[in-house]
Tab-separated table of C-alpha atoms in Angstrom:
chain	number	residue	atom	x	y	z
A	225	UNK	CA	33.003	113.080	87.252
A	226	UNK	CA	33.775	111.977	90.796
A	227	UNK	CA	34.451	108.359	91.686
A	228	UNK	CA	34.962	106.218	94.759
A	229	UNK	CA	36.989	103.043	94.333
A	230	UNK	CA	37.543	100.482	97.061
A	231	UNK	CA	39.867	97.509	97.239
A	232	UNK	CA	41.096	95.331	100.071
A	233	UNK	CA	44.036	97.718	100.573
A	234	UNK	CA	42.890	101.203	99.537
A	235	UNK	CA	39.975	103.578	99.356
A	236	UNK	CA	40.419	106.006	96.477
A	237	UNK	CA	38.400	109.208	96.190
A	238	UNK	CA	38.687	111.041	92.897
A	239	UNK	CA	37.272	114.504	92.251
A	240	UNK	CA	37.727	115.419	88.604
A	241	UNK	CA	37.113	118.880	87.250
A	242	UNK	CA	38.213	122.441	87.818
A	243	UNK	CA	38.181	123.409	91.490
A	244	UNK	CA	37.084	119.955	92.599
A	245	UNK	CA	37.882	119.160	96.223
A	246	UNK	CA	37.584	115.936	98.187
A	247	UNK	CA	35.570	116.658	101.334
A	248	UNK	CA	35.015	114.402	104.346
A	249	UNK	CA	32.034	115.180	106.540
A	250	UNK	CA	30.965	113.832	109.908
A	251	UNK	CA	27.231	114.175	110.619
A	252	UNK	CA	27.005	116.805	107.882
A	253	UNK	CA	29.902	118.902	109.215
A	254	UNK	CA	33.049	119.234	107.119
A	255	UNK	CA	36.078	117.852	108.978
A	256	UNK	CA	38.681	117.374	106.214
A	257	UNK	CA	39.163	118.916	102.762
A	258	UNK	CA	41.792	118.106	100.135
A	259	UNK	CA	41.896	120.719	97.400
A	260	UNK	CA	43.004	120.257	93.804
A	261	UNK	CA	46.619	121.210	94.642
A	262	UNK	CA	46.851	118.556	97.381
A	263	UNK	CA	46.552	120.905	100.345
A	264	UNK	CA	44.857	119.183	103.285
A	265	UNK	CA	42.758	121.273	105.664
A	266	UNK	CA	41.349	119.793	108.863
A	267	UNK	CA	38.877	121.646	111.069
A	268	UNK	CA	40.561	120.261	114.193
A	269	UNK	CA	43.456	118.011	115.048
A	270	UNK	CA	43.784	116.163	118.333
A	271	UNK	CA	46.970	114.501	119.564
A	272	UNK	CA	45.805	111.583	121.689
A	273	UNK	CA	48.953	109.470	121.780
A	274	UNK	CA	52.442	109.536	120.414
A	275	UNK	CA	53.664	106.156	119.240
A	276	UNK	CA	57.008	104.417	119.640
A	277	UNK	CA	57.257	103.951	115.874
A	278	UNK	CA	57.711	107.693	115.514
A	279	UNK	CA	60.805	108.080	117.729
A	280	UNK	CA	62.674	109.909	114.969
A	281	UNK	CA	60.081	112.696	114.888
A	282	UNK	CA	60.004	115.784	117.067
A	283	UNK	CA	57.204	115.121	119.553
A	284	UNK	CA	57.235	118.495	121.263
A	285	UNK	CA	58.660	121.932	120.508
A	286	UNK	CA	58.231	125.454	121.760
A	287	UNK	CA	59.343	128.997	121.036
A	288	UNK	CA	58.764	131.284	124.005
A	289	UNK	CA	59.623	134.700	125.418
A	290	UNK	CA	61.359	134.196	128.761
A	291	UNK	CA	61.287	137.845	129.852
A	292	UNK	CA	58.685	139.378	132.158
A	293	UNK	CA	55.578	137.216	132.077
A	294	UNK	CA	56.686	134.108	130.168
A	295	UNK	CA	54.691	133.748	126.954
A	296	UNK	CA	54.582	130.937	124.387
A	297	UNK	CA	54.971	132.323	120.854
A	298	UNK	CA	54.345	129.011	119.097
A	299	UNK	CA	54.408	125.361	120.112
A	300	UNK	CA	53.421	121.762	119.488
A	301	UNK	CA	52.529	119.412	122.357
A	302	UNK	CA	53.515	121.989	124.993
A	303	UNK	CA	50.814	122.946	127.507
A	304	UNK	CA	52.671	125.670	129.408
A	305	UNK	CA	55.972	127.106	130.595
A	306	UNK	CA	56.669	127.436	134.313
A	307	UNK	CA	58.884	130.381	135.297
A	308	UNK	CA	61.163	129.050	138.063
A	309	UNK	CA	63.176	132.258	138.546
A	310	UNK	CA	65.605	134.369	136.532
A	311	UNK	CA	66.581	132.402	133.432
A	312	UNK	CA	65.042	129.161	134.742
A	313	UNK	CA	61.974	127.490	133.235
A	314	UNK	CA	60.135	124.183	133.009
A	315	UNK	CA	58.585	123.209	129.669
A	316	UNK	CA	55.402	121.227	130.419
A	317	UNK	CA	54.188	118.748	127.792
A	318	UNK	CA	50.577	118.071	126.836
A	319	UNK	CA	51.098	114.407	125.908
A	320	UNK	CA	53.880	112.817	127.980
A	321	UNK	CA	56.686	110.602	126.719
A	322	UNK	CA	56.637	106.904	127.649
A	323	UNK	CA	59.835	107.322	129.696
A	324	UNK	CA	61.903	110.168	131.136
A	325	UNK	CA	64.828	109.200	128.878
A	326	UNK	CA	63.823	111.437	125.978
A	327	UNK	CA	66.263	113.878	124.377
A	328	UNK	CA	65.787	117.622	124.551
A	329	UNK	CA	67.697	120.223	122.546
A	330	UNK	CA	67.454	123.977	122.576
A	331	UNK	CA	68.882	127.382	121.909
A	332	UNK	CA	68.249	130.879	123.188
A	333	UNK	CA	68.957	134.269	121.711
A	334	UNK	CA	69.458	137.628	123.289
A	335	UNK	CA	68.960	140.958	121.611
A	336	UNK	CA	71.326	143.172	123.620
A	337	UNK	CA	74.605	142.872	125.537
A	338	UNK	CA	76.376	139.845	126.888
A	339	UNK	CA	76.679	136.192	126.149
A	340	UNK	CA	74.075	133.695	127.260
A	341	UNK	CA	74.075	129.916	127.114
A	342	UNK	CA	71.027	127.662	127.297
A	343	UNK	CA	71.282	124.527	129.409
A	344	UNK	CA	68.736	121.720	129.446
A	345	UNK	CA	68.524	119.214	132.243
A	346	UNK	CA	70.633	116.208	131.133
A	347	UNK	CA	67.990	113.854	132.505
A	348	UNK	CA	64.437	115.174	132.491
A	349	UNK	CA	62.882	114.508	135.871
A	350	UNK	CA	59.477	113.476	134.536
A	351	UNK	CA	57.940	112.097	131.360
A	352	UNK	CA	55.945	115.293	130.958
A	353	UNK	CA	58.464	118.121	131.456
A	354	UNK	CA	62.008	119.325	130.829
A	355	UNK	CA	63.929	121.950	132.775
A	356	UNK	CA	65.624	124.765	130.858
A	357	UNK	CA	68.061	127.374	132.121
A	358	UNK	CA	69.714	130.471	130.611
A	359	UNK	CA	72.945	131.734	132.169
A	360	UNK	CA	75.694	134.219	131.380
A	361	UNK	CA	79.336	133.163	131.102
A	362	UNK	CA	79.715	133.952	134.813
A	363	UNK	CA	76.877	131.563	135.681
A	364	UNK	CA	74.284	134.194	136.552
A	365	UNK	CA	70.734	133.388	135.452
A	366	UNK	CA	69.404	135.572	132.655
A	367	UNK	CA	65.963	135.913	131.100
A	368	UNK	CA	65.996	136.018	127.291
A	369	UNK	CA	63.277	136.934	124.799
A	370	UNK	CA	63.789	133.985	122.445
A	371	UNK	CA	64.014	130.458	123.858
A	372	UNK	CA	63.544	127.406	121.613
A	373	UNK	CA	63.281	123.792	122.836
A	374	UNK	CA	62.572	120.564	120.921
A	375	UNK	CA	62.069	117.067	122.390
A	376	UNK	CA	62.587	113.651	120.775
A	377	UNK	CA	61.955	110.135	122.096
A	378	UNK	CA	59.249	107.574	122.709
């Protein structure tokens, strides 16, 4: 038996029985499903705004290949990567931060020969991007196949 219970504070949906799922539909189209194990599936997810109350959460991250034609492997809230030359990139955000004082951290990895360090601009120049640079110990720019950047702030 399925039940819907409403109070001034909560709306409770209960689907009892084997294989029972809670399904939310909009105009007859399924948009959200919660299965019996608690797994939530949404047909689409849109990030409209990022709120100040979530400053402790990572608001943007990216894993990209910085060799040849730069390619994003996986990301959240990153629209693109701009290749600014050998070992130099700009990570462009989909939803900007409220100020340019956000924190960015990162790491890069090489697969063959030599040491490489990843530097992030100490003060991002805009609310919607952060500059990233890979360099060898002698200061020469170097493209690397695995670059990871994460951004935190409001």
